[in-house]
Short mmCIF file of C-alpha atoms in Angstrom, two decimals:
data_model
loop_
_atom_site.label_atom_id
_atom_site.label_comp_id
_atom_site.label_asym_id
_atom_site.label_seq_id
_atom_site.Cartn_x
_atom_site.Cartn_y
_atom_site.Cartn_z
CA MET A 744 47.27 9.91 -7.49
CA ASP A 745 43.95 12.19 -8.10
CA TRP A 746 42.04 11.31 -4.73
CA GLY A 747 39.22 12.94 -6.40
CA LEU A 748 38.91 10.38 -9.04
CA VAL A 749 39.53 7.29 -6.76
CA LEU A 750 36.59 8.72 -4.41
CA PHE A 751 34.54 9.25 -7.44
CA TYR A 752 34.94 5.41 -8.72
CA PHE A 753 34.61 4.38 -4.84
CA PHE A 754 31.15 5.95 -4.72
CA ALA A 755 30.26 5.34 -7.99
CA ALA A 756 30.59 1.61 -7.49
CA LEU A 757 28.75 1.74 -4.30
CA ALA A 758 26.00 3.12 -5.92
CA VAL A 759 25.81 0.76 -8.59
CA VAL A 760 26.22 -2.23 -6.23
CA GLY A 761 23.35 -0.84 -4.21
CA GLY A 762 21.25 -0.47 -7.28
CA VAL A 763 21.92 -3.89 -8.54
CA MET A 764 21.14 -5.55 -5.01
CA MET A 765 18.28 -3.31 -4.64
CA ILE A 766 16.10 -4.59 -7.36
CA THR A 767 17.65 -8.36 -6.77
CA ARG A 768 16.75 -9.14 -2.99
CA LYS A 769 13.64 -10.82 -2.04
CA ASN A 770 13.08 -8.92 0.96
CA ALA A 771 11.90 -5.90 0.68
CA VAL A 772 13.49 -4.38 4.11
CA HIS A 773 16.58 -5.20 2.48
CA SER A 774 15.66 -3.62 -0.86
CA ALA A 775 15.17 -0.11 0.93
CA VAL A 776 18.39 -0.41 2.77
CA TYR A 777 20.34 -0.92 -0.28
CA LEU A 778 18.16 2.11 -2.03
CA VAL A 779 19.53 4.22 1.21
CA LEU A 780 23.36 3.41 0.20
CA THR A 781 22.48 4.17 -3.42
CA PHE A 782 21.17 7.64 -2.46
CA VAL A 783 24.09 8.01 -0.14
CA SER A 784 26.49 7.02 -2.42
CA VAL A 785 25.16 9.60 -5.11
CA ALA A 786 25.36 12.20 -2.33
CA GLY A 787 28.82 11.87 -1.92
CA ILE A 788 29.38 12.30 -5.85
CA TYR A 789 27.66 15.29 -5.26
CA ILE A 790 30.27 16.47 -2.97
CA LEU A 791 32.99 15.79 -5.05
CA LEU A 792 31.29 18.16 -7.91
CA GLY A 793 31.17 20.92 -5.11
CA ALA A 794 27.67 20.73 -5.03
CA ASP A 795 27.42 20.68 -1.33
CA PHE A 796 23.88 22.03 -0.85
CA LEU A 797 22.74 19.19 -3.03
CA PHE A 798 24.49 16.39 -1.17
CA ALA A 799 22.52 17.88 2.24
CA VAL A 800 19.30 18.30 0.05
CA GLN A 801 19.69 14.84 -1.30
CA VAL A 802 20.45 13.04 1.86
CA LEU A 803 17.47 14.84 3.48
CA VAL A 804 15.03 14.27 1.27
CA TYR A 805 15.84 11.17 -0.33
CA ALA A 806 17.76 9.33 2.29
CA GLY A 807 16.06 10.79 5.31
CA GLY A 808 12.59 11.42 4.05
CA ILE A 809 11.22 9.44 1.33
CA VAL A 810 12.96 5.68 2.23
CA VAL A 811 11.57 5.99 5.80
CA LEU A 812 8.16 6.56 4.39
CA PHE A 813 9.08 3.61 2.22
CA LEU A 814 10.09 1.58 5.00
CA PHE A 815 7.29 2.61 7.32
CA VAL A 816 4.96 1.46 4.40
CA ILE A 817 6.75 -1.79 3.97
CA MET A 818 6.32 -2.70 7.55
CA LEU A 819 2.80 -1.67 7.77
CA VAL A 820 1.47 -3.60 4.57
CA ASN A 821 1.20 -7.16 4.20
CA LEU A 822 3.56 -7.61 0.86
CA GLU A 823 2.00 -11.12 -0.04
CA GLU A 824 -1.27 -9.33 -0.70
CA SER A 825 0.24 -6.97 -2.73
CA ARG A 826 2.27 -9.15 -4.82
CA ARG A 827 -0.80 -11.30 -5.42
CA LEU A 828 -2.70 -7.77 -6.65
CA SER A 829 -0.15 -6.16 -8.83
CA GLY A 830 -1.15 -6.63 -12.71
CA GLY A 831 0.81 -9.87 -14.57
CA LYS A 832 2.29 -9.75 -18.02
CA LEU A 833 0.65 -6.29 -19.12
CA HIS A 834 2.18 -4.74 -15.66
CA LEU A 835 5.44 -6.20 -16.58
CA ALA A 836 5.83 -5.35 -20.39
CA ALA A 837 4.45 -1.89 -19.62
CA SER A 838 7.09 -1.30 -16.91
CA ALA A 839 9.95 -2.56 -19.49
CA VAL A 840 8.88 -0.05 -22.27
CA LEU A 841 8.92 2.81 -19.79
CA THR A 842 12.39 1.79 -18.22
CA CYS A 843 13.91 1.23 -21.93
CA LEU A 844 12.48 4.60 -22.92
CA LEU A 845 13.98 6.62 -19.84
CA PHE A 846 17.33 4.37 -20.40
CA GLY A 847 17.22 6.03 -23.97
CA MET A 848 16.51 9.49 -22.91
CA LEU A 849 19.37 9.50 -20.45
CA ALA A 850 21.62 8.04 -22.71
CA THR A 851 21.04 10.56 -25.51
CA LEU A 852 21.36 13.22 -22.80
CA PHE A 853 24.96 11.90 -21.55
CA GLY A 854 25.94 11.63 -25.25
CA ARG A 855 25.73 15.43 -25.66
CA VAL A 856 27.98 16.18 -22.76
CA ALA A 857 31.68 15.63 -23.88
CA VAL A 858 33.49 14.23 -21.53
CA GLY A 859 36.15 16.83 -19.68
CA GLN A 860 33.44 19.51 -19.56
CA PRO A 861 33.22 21.59 -16.91
CA SER A 862 30.27 19.83 -14.62
CA VAL A 863 26.95 21.37 -14.49
CA ALA A 864 26.85 21.65 -10.68
CA ALA A 865 30.41 23.66 -10.94
CA PRO A 866 29.05 27.29 -10.60
CA LEU A 867 27.55 25.84 -7.47
CA GLY A 868 30.51 25.65 -5.86
CA GLU A 869 31.62 28.24 -3.35
CA GLY A 870 28.27 29.96 -1.86
CA ASN A 871 26.36 27.64 -3.24
CA LEU A 872 23.24 28.20 -1.15
CA GLN A 873 23.02 31.85 -2.07
CA LEU A 874 23.37 30.82 -5.81
CA MET A 875 20.94 28.20 -5.06
CA GLY A 876 18.59 31.04 -3.86
CA ILE A 877 19.23 33.53 -6.60
CA ALA A 878 18.75 31.00 -9.18
CA LEU A 879 15.46 29.62 -7.90
CA PHE A 880 14.09 33.24 -6.26
CA ARG A 881 15.15 35.51 -9.58
CA ASP A 882 16.13 33.24 -12.61
CA TYR A 883 13.47 30.40 -12.25
CA MET A 884 10.84 32.17 -10.43
CA LEU A 885 7.95 31.16 -12.63
CA PRO A 886 8.89 27.14 -12.75
CA PHE A 887 9.71 26.97 -8.72
CA GLU A 888 6.05 28.47 -8.15
CA VAL A 889 4.62 25.97 -10.82
CA VAL A 890 6.42 23.17 -8.86
CA SER A 891 5.17 24.45 -5.70
CA LEU A 892 1.73 24.82 -6.88
CA LEU A 893 1.85 20.93 -8.02
CA LEU A 894 3.22 19.95 -4.69
CA LEU A 895 0.13 21.79 -3.12
CA VAL A 896 -2.13 20.21 -5.18
CA ALA A 897 -0.85 16.69 -4.09
CA MET A 898 -0.74 17.42 -0.58
CA ILE A 899 -4.24 18.74 -0.65
CA GLY A 900 -5.27 15.68 -2.92
CA ALA A 901 -3.53 13.52 -0.26
CA ILE A 902 -5.44 14.58 2.38
CA VAL A 903 -8.63 14.50 0.63
CA LEU A 904 -7.81 10.70 -0.12
CA GLY A 905 -7.03 10.21 3.54
CA ARG A 906 -10.11 11.87 5.49
CA PRO A 907 -11.92 9.56 7.06
CA ARG A 908 -15.62 9.15 5.43
CA ALA A 909 -18.37 10.67 7.05
CA MET B 1044 55.42 13.74 5.00
CA SER B 1045 54.41 16.31 2.50
CA ASP B 1046 52.69 19.71 4.05
CA ALA B 1047 49.69 19.00 2.02
CA LEU B 1048 49.19 15.39 3.69
CA ILE B 1049 49.62 16.67 7.41
CA ARG B 1050 47.27 19.86 6.50
CA ASN B 1051 44.68 17.65 4.74
CA PHE B 1052 44.76 14.44 6.49
CA ILE B 1053 46.57 14.14 9.80
CA ILE B 1054 45.35 17.25 11.33
CA PRO B 1055 41.74 16.53 10.43
CA LEU B 1056 42.38 12.78 12.03
CA VAL B 1057 43.67 14.37 15.21
CA GLN B 1058 40.79 16.70 15.81
CA VAL B 1059 38.44 13.99 15.28
CA LEU B 1060 40.11 11.57 17.42
CA VAL B 1061 40.03 14.11 20.21
CA VAL B 1062 36.43 15.11 19.49
CA LEU B 1063 35.50 11.30 19.66
CA GLY B 1064 37.25 10.78 22.74
CA VAL B 1065 35.96 14.00 24.45
CA ALA B 1066 32.03 12.92 23.17
CA ALA B 1067 32.39 9.24 24.52
CA GLY B 1068 33.81 10.91 27.84
CA ALA B 1069 30.79 13.35 28.18
CA VAL B 1070 28.35 10.66 27.09
CA ALA B 1071 29.94 8.25 29.92
CA TYR B 1072 29.51 11.08 32.33
CA MET B 1073 26.20 12.55 31.38
CA THR B 1074 24.59 9.15 32.33
CA LEU B 1075 26.23 10.11 35.93
CA VAL B 1076 24.82 13.68 35.83
CA GLU B 1077 21.51 12.44 34.73
CA ARG B 1078 21.09 10.06 37.51
CA LYS B 1079 22.64 12.68 40.06
CA ILE B 1080 20.12 15.26 38.84
CA LEU B 1081 17.21 13.07 38.77
CA ALA B 1082 18.18 11.79 42.20
CA PHE B 1083 18.38 15.70 43.40
CA MET B 1084 14.83 16.07 42.24
CA GLN B 1085 13.27 12.67 43.58
CA LEU B 1086 14.91 12.97 46.99
CA ARG B 1087 16.68 9.76 46.53
CA LEU B 1088 20.28 9.02 46.77
CA SER B 1089 22.41 8.62 43.62
CA PRO B 1090 24.65 6.05 42.94
CA ARG B 1091 27.38 6.31 45.63
CA ARG B 1092 29.29 3.21 46.23
CA VAL B 1093 31.77 2.83 43.23
CA GLY B 1094 34.44 5.49 43.80
CA PRO B 1095 34.08 8.83 45.98
CA HIS B 1096 30.41 10.34 45.32
CA GLY B 1097 30.19 7.40 42.65
CA LEU B 1098 32.38 8.99 40.18
CA LEU B 1099 33.46 5.51 38.85
CA GLN B 1100 29.81 4.32 38.36
CA PRO B 1101 30.10 4.97 34.53
CA ILE B 1102 33.42 3.20 34.12
CA ALA B 1103 31.96 0.06 36.22
CA ASP B 1104 28.87 0.50 34.01
CA GLY B 1105 30.95 0.25 30.55
CA ILE B 1106 32.82 -2.93 32.06
CA LYS B 1107 29.19 -4.45 32.93
CA LEU B 1108 27.98 -3.62 29.26
CA LEU B 1109 31.09 -4.88 27.40
CA LEU B 1110 31.28 -8.14 29.59
CA LYS B 1111 27.56 -9.10 29.24
CA GLU B 1112 26.10 -11.79 26.96
CA ASP B 1113 25.15 -10.43 23.48
CA ILE B 1114 22.14 -12.20 22.31
CA THR B 1115 20.63 -12.44 18.89
CA PRO B 1116 17.15 -13.70 18.90
CA ALA B 1117 16.99 -16.83 16.78
CA ARG B 1118 14.31 -15.63 14.49
CA ALA B 1119 16.01 -12.43 14.06
CA ASP B 1120 17.57 -11.17 10.84
CA ARG B 1121 20.95 -11.37 11.85
CA ALA B 1122 22.76 -8.94 9.29
CA LEU B 1123 20.35 -6.13 10.13
CA PHE B 1124 19.82 -7.05 13.82
CA THR B 1125 23.81 -6.29 14.05
CA LEU B 1126 23.98 -3.27 11.41
CA ALA B 1127 21.29 -1.35 12.93
CA PRO B 1128 22.84 -0.06 16.23
CA ILE B 1129 25.82 0.67 13.88
CA ILE B 1130 23.78 3.04 11.61
CA THR B 1131 22.37 4.72 14.52
CA VAL B 1132 25.81 5.79 16.28
CA ILE B 1133 27.22 7.06 12.75
CA PRO B 1134 24.72 9.94 12.45
CA ALA B 1135 25.11 10.93 15.75
CA PHE B 1136 29.05 11.74 15.91
CA THR B 1137 29.30 12.80 12.30
CA ALA B 1138 27.01 15.80 13.35
CA LEU B 1139 29.87 16.72 16.06
CA ALA B 1140 32.12 17.47 13.03
CA LEU B 1141 30.13 20.52 12.26
CA ILE B 1142 29.97 22.23 15.75
CA PRO B 1143 32.15 24.95 16.58
CA PHE B 1144 33.46 24.34 19.94
CA SER B 1145 35.42 27.50 20.20
CA GLY B 1146 36.34 30.38 17.62
CA GLY B 1147 38.24 33.83 17.53
CA GLY B 1148 41.36 32.26 16.75
CA SER B 1149 43.01 29.09 15.87
CA PHE B 1150 45.78 27.00 17.69
CA ASN B 1151 49.53 26.99 16.30
CA ILE B 1152 50.46 23.32 16.89
CA PHE B 1153 54.10 22.15 15.45
CA GLY B 1154 53.96 25.50 13.06
CA TYR B 1155 50.19 24.11 11.86
CA PRO B 1156 47.20 26.28 12.18
CA VAL B 1157 44.64 24.06 13.90
CA SER B 1158 41.17 25.50 14.15
CA PRO B 1159 38.82 24.38 17.13
CA TRP B 1160 36.29 22.86 14.99
CA ILE B 1161 37.17 20.06 12.72
CA ALA B 1162 34.64 21.53 9.63
CA ASP B 1163 33.23 24.80 8.57
CA VAL B 1164 30.44 23.81 5.82
CA ASN B 1165 29.17 26.58 3.64
CA VAL B 1166 25.77 24.67 4.36
CA GLY B 1167 26.83 23.37 7.50
CA VAL B 1168 23.05 23.90 9.38
CA VAL B 1169 21.28 21.62 6.37
CA PHE B 1170 24.06 19.50 6.62
CA LEU B 1171 23.42 18.91 10.37
CA LEU B 1172 19.72 18.39 9.82
CA ALA B 1173 20.32 15.89 6.69
CA ILE B 1174 22.73 13.80 8.94
CA SER B 1175 20.07 13.89 12.07
CA SER B 1176 17.59 12.80 9.57
CA LEU B 1177 19.39 9.30 9.14
CA GLY B 1178 19.43 8.41 12.68
CA VAL B 1179 15.80 7.06 12.60
CA TYR B 1180 16.62 4.00 10.57
CA GLY B 1181 18.84 2.13 12.95
CA ILE B 1182 15.94 2.56 15.62
CA MET B 1183 13.43 1.26 12.43
CA LEU B 1184 15.62 -1.47 11.19
CA GLY B 1185 16.25 -2.37 14.61
CA GLY B 1186 12.80 -3.14 15.97
CA TRP B 1187 12.45 -4.57 12.51
CA ALA B 1188 15.24 -7.09 12.42
CA SER B 1189 14.56 -8.34 16.19
CA ASN B 1190 11.59 -10.04 14.74
CA SER B 1191 9.51 -9.20 17.75
CA LYS B 1192 6.18 -7.23 18.30
CA TYR B 1193 6.82 -4.83 21.12
CA PRO B 1194 10.13 -3.78 19.08
CA LEU B 1195 8.17 -3.57 15.73
CA LEU B 1196 5.50 -1.47 17.40
CA GLY B 1197 8.03 0.71 19.07
CA SER B 1198 10.21 1.21 15.82
CA LEU B 1199 6.90 2.20 13.95
CA ARG B 1200 6.38 4.95 16.47
CA SER B 1201 9.53 6.42 16.50
CA ALA B 1202 9.42 6.54 12.42
CA ALA B 1203 6.24 8.31 12.40
CA GLN B 1204 7.42 10.80 15.40
CA MET B 1205 10.90 11.48 13.88
CA VAL B 1206 9.49 12.19 10.49
CA SER B 1207 6.83 14.43 12.08
CA TYR B 1208 8.81 16.53 13.97
CA GLU B 1209 11.45 16.82 11.32
CA VAL B 1210 9.35 19.63 9.68
CA PRO B 1211 9.44 21.69 12.86
CA PHE B 1212 12.87 21.32 13.41
CA GLY B 1213 13.90 22.21 10.19
CA PHE B 1214 11.51 25.08 10.24
CA SER B 1215 12.32 26.74 13.37
CA ILE B 1216 16.32 27.37 12.27
CA ILE B 1217 14.89 28.94 9.04
CA GLY B 1218 14.52 32.25 11.25
CA VAL B 1219 18.10 32.52 12.57
CA LEU B 1220 19.35 31.68 9.00
CA MET B 1221 17.39 34.55 7.96
CA LEU B 1222 18.78 37.21 10.63
CA SER B 1223 22.14 35.86 10.15
CA GLY B 1224 22.48 35.61 6.15
CA THR B 1225 24.27 32.27 6.48
CA ALA B 1226 24.13 28.66 7.13
CA SER B 1227 27.40 28.16 8.28
CA MET B 1228 27.83 27.59 11.84
CA VAL B 1229 30.66 29.68 12.22
CA GLY B 1230 28.97 32.32 10.69
CA ILE B 1231 25.91 32.24 12.37
CA VAL B 1232 27.89 32.49 15.68
CA GLU B 1233 30.21 35.45 14.21
CA ALA B 1234 26.92 37.43 13.12
CA GLN B 1235 25.54 37.01 16.67
CA GLN B 1236 28.82 38.81 17.70
CA LYS B 1237 28.39 41.38 14.79
CA ALA B 1238 24.80 41.67 15.84
CA HIS B 1239 25.69 42.32 19.77
CA LEU B 1240 22.63 40.11 20.21
CA TRP B 1241 22.15 36.31 20.86
CA TYR B 1242 19.53 34.89 18.67
CA PHE B 1243 17.49 33.45 21.39
CA VAL B 1244 15.92 37.52 22.16
CA PRO B 1245 14.47 37.71 18.74
CA GLN B 1246 14.12 34.10 17.83
CA ILE B 1247 12.35 33.10 21.52
CA LEU B 1248 9.54 31.32 19.33
CA GLY B 1249 12.07 29.25 17.24
CA LEU B 1250 14.38 28.21 20.34
CA PHE B 1251 11.33 26.81 22.19
CA ILE B 1252 9.80 24.84 18.73
CA PHE B 1253 13.77 23.74 18.18
CA PHE B 1254 14.15 22.62 21.54
CA VAL B 1255 10.73 20.81 21.78
CA SER B 1256 11.12 19.10 18.45
CA GLY B 1257 14.92 18.22 19.62
CA VAL B 1258 13.76 16.41 22.43
CA ALA B 1259 11.41 14.64 20.29
CA GLU B 1260 13.59 13.63 17.65
CA THR B 1261 16.52 12.45 20.30
CA ASN B 1262 13.42 10.08 21.94
CA ARG B 1263 14.02 11.57 25.11
CA LEU B 1264 11.03 12.38 28.09
CA PRO B 1265 8.59 13.62 27.95
CA PHE B 1266 8.54 12.16 24.33
CA ASP B 1267 10.43 8.62 24.78
CA LEU B 1268 7.20 6.77 23.23
CA PRO B 1269 9.41 4.74 21.32
CA GLU B 1270 10.56 3.08 24.40
CA ALA B 1271 7.39 3.60 26.35
CA GLU B 1272 8.01 0.81 29.35
CA ALA B 1273 4.53 0.67 30.69
CA GLU B 1274 3.19 -0.21 26.76
CA LEU B 1275 6.25 -1.72 24.84
CA VAL B 1276 8.32 -3.56 27.52
CA ALA B 1277 11.55 -1.56 26.18
CA GLY B 1278 10.39 -0.78 22.62
CA PHE B 1279 12.83 -0.80 19.64
CA HIS B 1280 15.74 -2.37 21.65
CA THR B 1281 13.99 -4.96 23.85
CA GLU B 1282 16.06 -7.44 22.13
CA TYR B 1283 19.28 -5.94 22.60
CA SER B 1284 21.99 -6.87 25.09
CA GLY B 1285 25.65 -6.39 25.83
CA MET B 1286 27.51 -4.11 23.61
CA LYS B 1287 24.76 -3.41 20.66
CA PHE B 1288 22.39 -2.15 23.61
CA ALA B 1289 25.23 0.31 24.82
CA LEU B 1290 25.59 1.30 21.12
CA TYR B 1291 22.15 2.57 21.34
CA MET B 1292 22.44 4.30 24.61
CA LEU B 1293 25.66 5.83 23.12
CA ALA B 1294 23.97 7.39 20.13
CA GLU B 1295 20.91 8.62 22.36
CA TYR B 1296 23.29 10.56 24.58
CA THR B 1297 25.62 11.66 21.94
CA SER B 1298 22.44 13.01 19.66
CA MET B 1299 21.26 15.10 22.95
CA ILE B 1300 24.83 16.34 23.39
CA VAL B 1301 24.71 17.28 19.61
CA VAL B 1302 21.20 18.94 20.23
CA ALA B 1303 22.21 20.95 23.10
CA CYS B 1304 25.66 21.95 21.16
CA ILE B 1305 23.24 23.26 17.95
CA VAL B 1306 20.87 25.26 20.49
CA THR B 1307 23.86 26.89 22.03
CA THR B 1308 25.44 27.83 18.52
CA LEU B 1309 22.07 29.05 17.11
CA PHE B 1310 20.56 30.82 19.90
CA PHE B 1311 23.37 31.33 22.54
CA GLY B 1312 26.12 32.94 20.68
CA GLY B 1313 28.34 29.93 20.58
CA TRP B 1314 31.82 30.45 22.27
CA LEU B 1315 30.83 34.27 22.76
CA ARG B 1316 31.08 35.64 26.27
CA PRO B 1317 28.15 37.15 28.23
CA PHE B 1318 28.34 40.74 26.50
CA PRO B 1319 31.33 40.35 24.27
CA SER B 1320 30.98 43.91 23.10
CA VAL B 1321 31.49 45.43 26.54
CA SER B 1322 35.13 45.41 27.56
CA ALA B 1323 34.24 46.32 31.15
CA LEU B 1324 33.39 42.54 31.11
CA ALA B 1325 36.44 41.40 29.70
CA TRP B 1326 37.32 39.58 33.08
CA LEU B 1327 34.88 37.01 32.25
CA ASN B 1328 37.78 35.65 29.94
CA PHE B 1329 39.99 34.76 33.47
CA GLY B 1330 43.12 36.02 31.35
CA LEU B 1331 42.69 32.94 29.45
CA ASP B 1332 42.63 34.97 25.96
CA LYS B 1333 45.91 35.89 26.69
CA LEU B 1334 46.99 32.43 26.31
CA ASN B 1335 45.07 32.41 22.98
CA PRO B 1336 42.05 34.06 21.58
CA ALA B 1337 40.23 30.91 21.39
CA LEU B 1338 40.40 29.46 25.03
CA PRO B 1339 37.89 31.28 26.91
CA GLY B 1340 35.63 30.20 23.91
CA PHE B 1341 35.86 26.66 25.16
CA PHE B 1342 34.90 27.44 28.68
CA TRP B 1343 31.42 29.15 27.74
CA PHE B 1344 30.58 26.76 25.13
CA PHE B 1345 30.86 23.89 27.37
CA LEU B 1346 29.09 25.98 30.37
CA LYS B 1347 26.62 26.86 27.87
CA THR B 1348 25.64 23.40 26.53
CA PHE B 1349 25.84 21.93 29.65
CA LEU B 1350 22.93 24.44 30.86
CA VAL B 1351 21.06 23.07 27.85
CA LEU B 1352 21.55 19.38 28.83
CA PHE B 1353 20.28 20.37 32.18
CA VAL B 1354 17.16 21.35 30.73
CA TYR B 1355 16.67 18.35 29.19
CA LEU B 1356 17.19 16.22 32.44
CA TRP B 1357 14.73 19.02 33.97
CA LEU B 1358 12.06 17.91 31.42
CA ARG B 1359 12.36 14.38 32.29
CA GLY B 1360 12.18 14.90 36.07
CA THR B 1361 9.11 16.79 35.78
CA PHE B 1362 7.28 15.87 32.93
CA PRO B 1363 4.97 12.86 32.53
CA ARG B 1364 4.93 10.98 29.09
CA TYR B 1365 2.58 12.02 26.36
CA ARG B 1366 0.02 9.63 24.89
CA TYR B 1367 0.84 8.94 21.00
CA ASP B 1368 -2.08 10.63 19.84
CA GLN B 1369 -1.37 13.80 21.90
CA LEU B 1370 2.33 13.75 20.65
CA MET B 1371 0.97 13.79 17.01
CA LYS B 1372 -1.43 16.34 17.63
CA LEU B 1373 1.44 18.48 19.37
CA GLY B 1374 3.40 18.27 16.53
CA TRP B 1375 1.15 18.74 13.36
CA TYR B 1376 -1.78 21.25 14.95
CA TRP B 1377 0.73 23.39 17.32
CA MET B 1378 4.62 22.73 16.21
CA ILE B 1379 4.47 22.99 12.52
CA PRO B 1380 1.84 26.01 12.15
CA LEU B 1381 3.61 27.67 14.74
CA ALA B 1382 7.21 27.16 13.24
CA ILE B 1383 5.82 28.24 9.72
CA ALA B 1384 4.26 31.49 11.49
CA ASN B 1385 7.83 32.27 13.08
CA VAL B 1386 9.17 32.06 9.82
CA ILE B 1387 6.61 34.57 8.13
CA LEU B 1388 7.07 37.09 11.19
CA THR B 1389 10.83 37.24 11.22
CA GLY B 1390 10.70 37.82 7.25
CA GLY B 1391 8.16 40.79 7.96
CA VAL B 1392 9.96 42.31 10.56
CA LEU B 1393 13.32 41.98 8.78
CA LEU B 1394 11.66 43.58 5.74
CA LEU B 1395 10.49 46.40 7.78
CA LEU B 1396 13.11 46.75 9.64
CA ARG B 1397 15.73 47.15 6.17
CA ARG B 1398 13.35 50.17 4.70
#
């Protein structure tokens, strides 16, 4: 028996169940907990691919950082109020169109990768921290800097918005 | 049984069981040591009734917690209320898997080599950060699921506090990673051996930031605002009792021990004895290295970890609790800029030295 495959199906099933439960729960806190389950299962799949660093970052940033902030907001904000404010049919239609578009893009991408090909993450296997560093700071220096500039702009924007009015 | 099964499954399982057992015992006696040291500092008597010098007190406490009624508030979210303490305990114990308790050799048990650590991962330190960032869920969800006002306030405070202090916690490690050139816990200790230098000397600022953020991350005094009893009854675990309460305590003390282990590994040379390259000090191994080269490492590792834990208790005995806004100001105005300055300084010095 191939244990790697068994573990893959285990984590994949967990991720899908977590995703479905997340969008079907009425209670926003429960949704957030299922979202964490999905993130952690996907991180488990990264380990099976040999991308240890990606696993750590996935757990650190998504599960440990972003969902904590989600929960924080859910606990502070009155959700009934926001449900009343959210746009009606137009909002729903726009979301549906965007979701279909994203699904189509992902489907064509996955269609291009033939089954059985070595995974994209495979070269990140051994010593993947070093390889990641070399890739980011030598081969993809410019995109990396552009992304960090974008994050800086977002951060300054958040500070400006959050500043108390004089 | 096949060879691969023993190597890949049985040996790690036994290692995990040993570490779990030792850690649980250490937590139990940590509570007694804490009360003894605090009593000494405050000129009080410590627990002395149960057993000689109160040595059986942790066992009595454990039995008491097990036998107490386990109450769930009527309006609580039952599933999350039960799940929350479990979620808190898992990351605390998982982190122990990456700690190298000793090194320099492995044990030969029934012809199989057994290393003195459970796993040596290439991205060890990042993995530890990731795992420790999950601990906040148990506290947040526990406070929310109690459906009561003080626990909710306590859990909101702890969420803000832990998210804020995670940033300097992560940044302060980068200096060590730059010096050692690896993120593996075993590799970092070996790099310190090779450099003939424990990293607390060049990284004294990093050590300070890491330890202070570690105290904040584990919600201990003087940063134990999530459970400030004068304002919030008992904070996020007000509604908890019996075994669920015990799980929260277990997680808190285990994460304290984990932070102490990480401080020892990253800054105080892990399992290395003082001046490991000076052969005149070889008597510090007490002849244990002749039995097995990894044996004296355990002694030094546990001694250093205990000393770090003592500083934890010392802080609790001496400092008053911070006010919430002071805590946030300290984190964002001082800790994070200092941590970034430490990274830049370390990088600059390394660059000059390599010239």
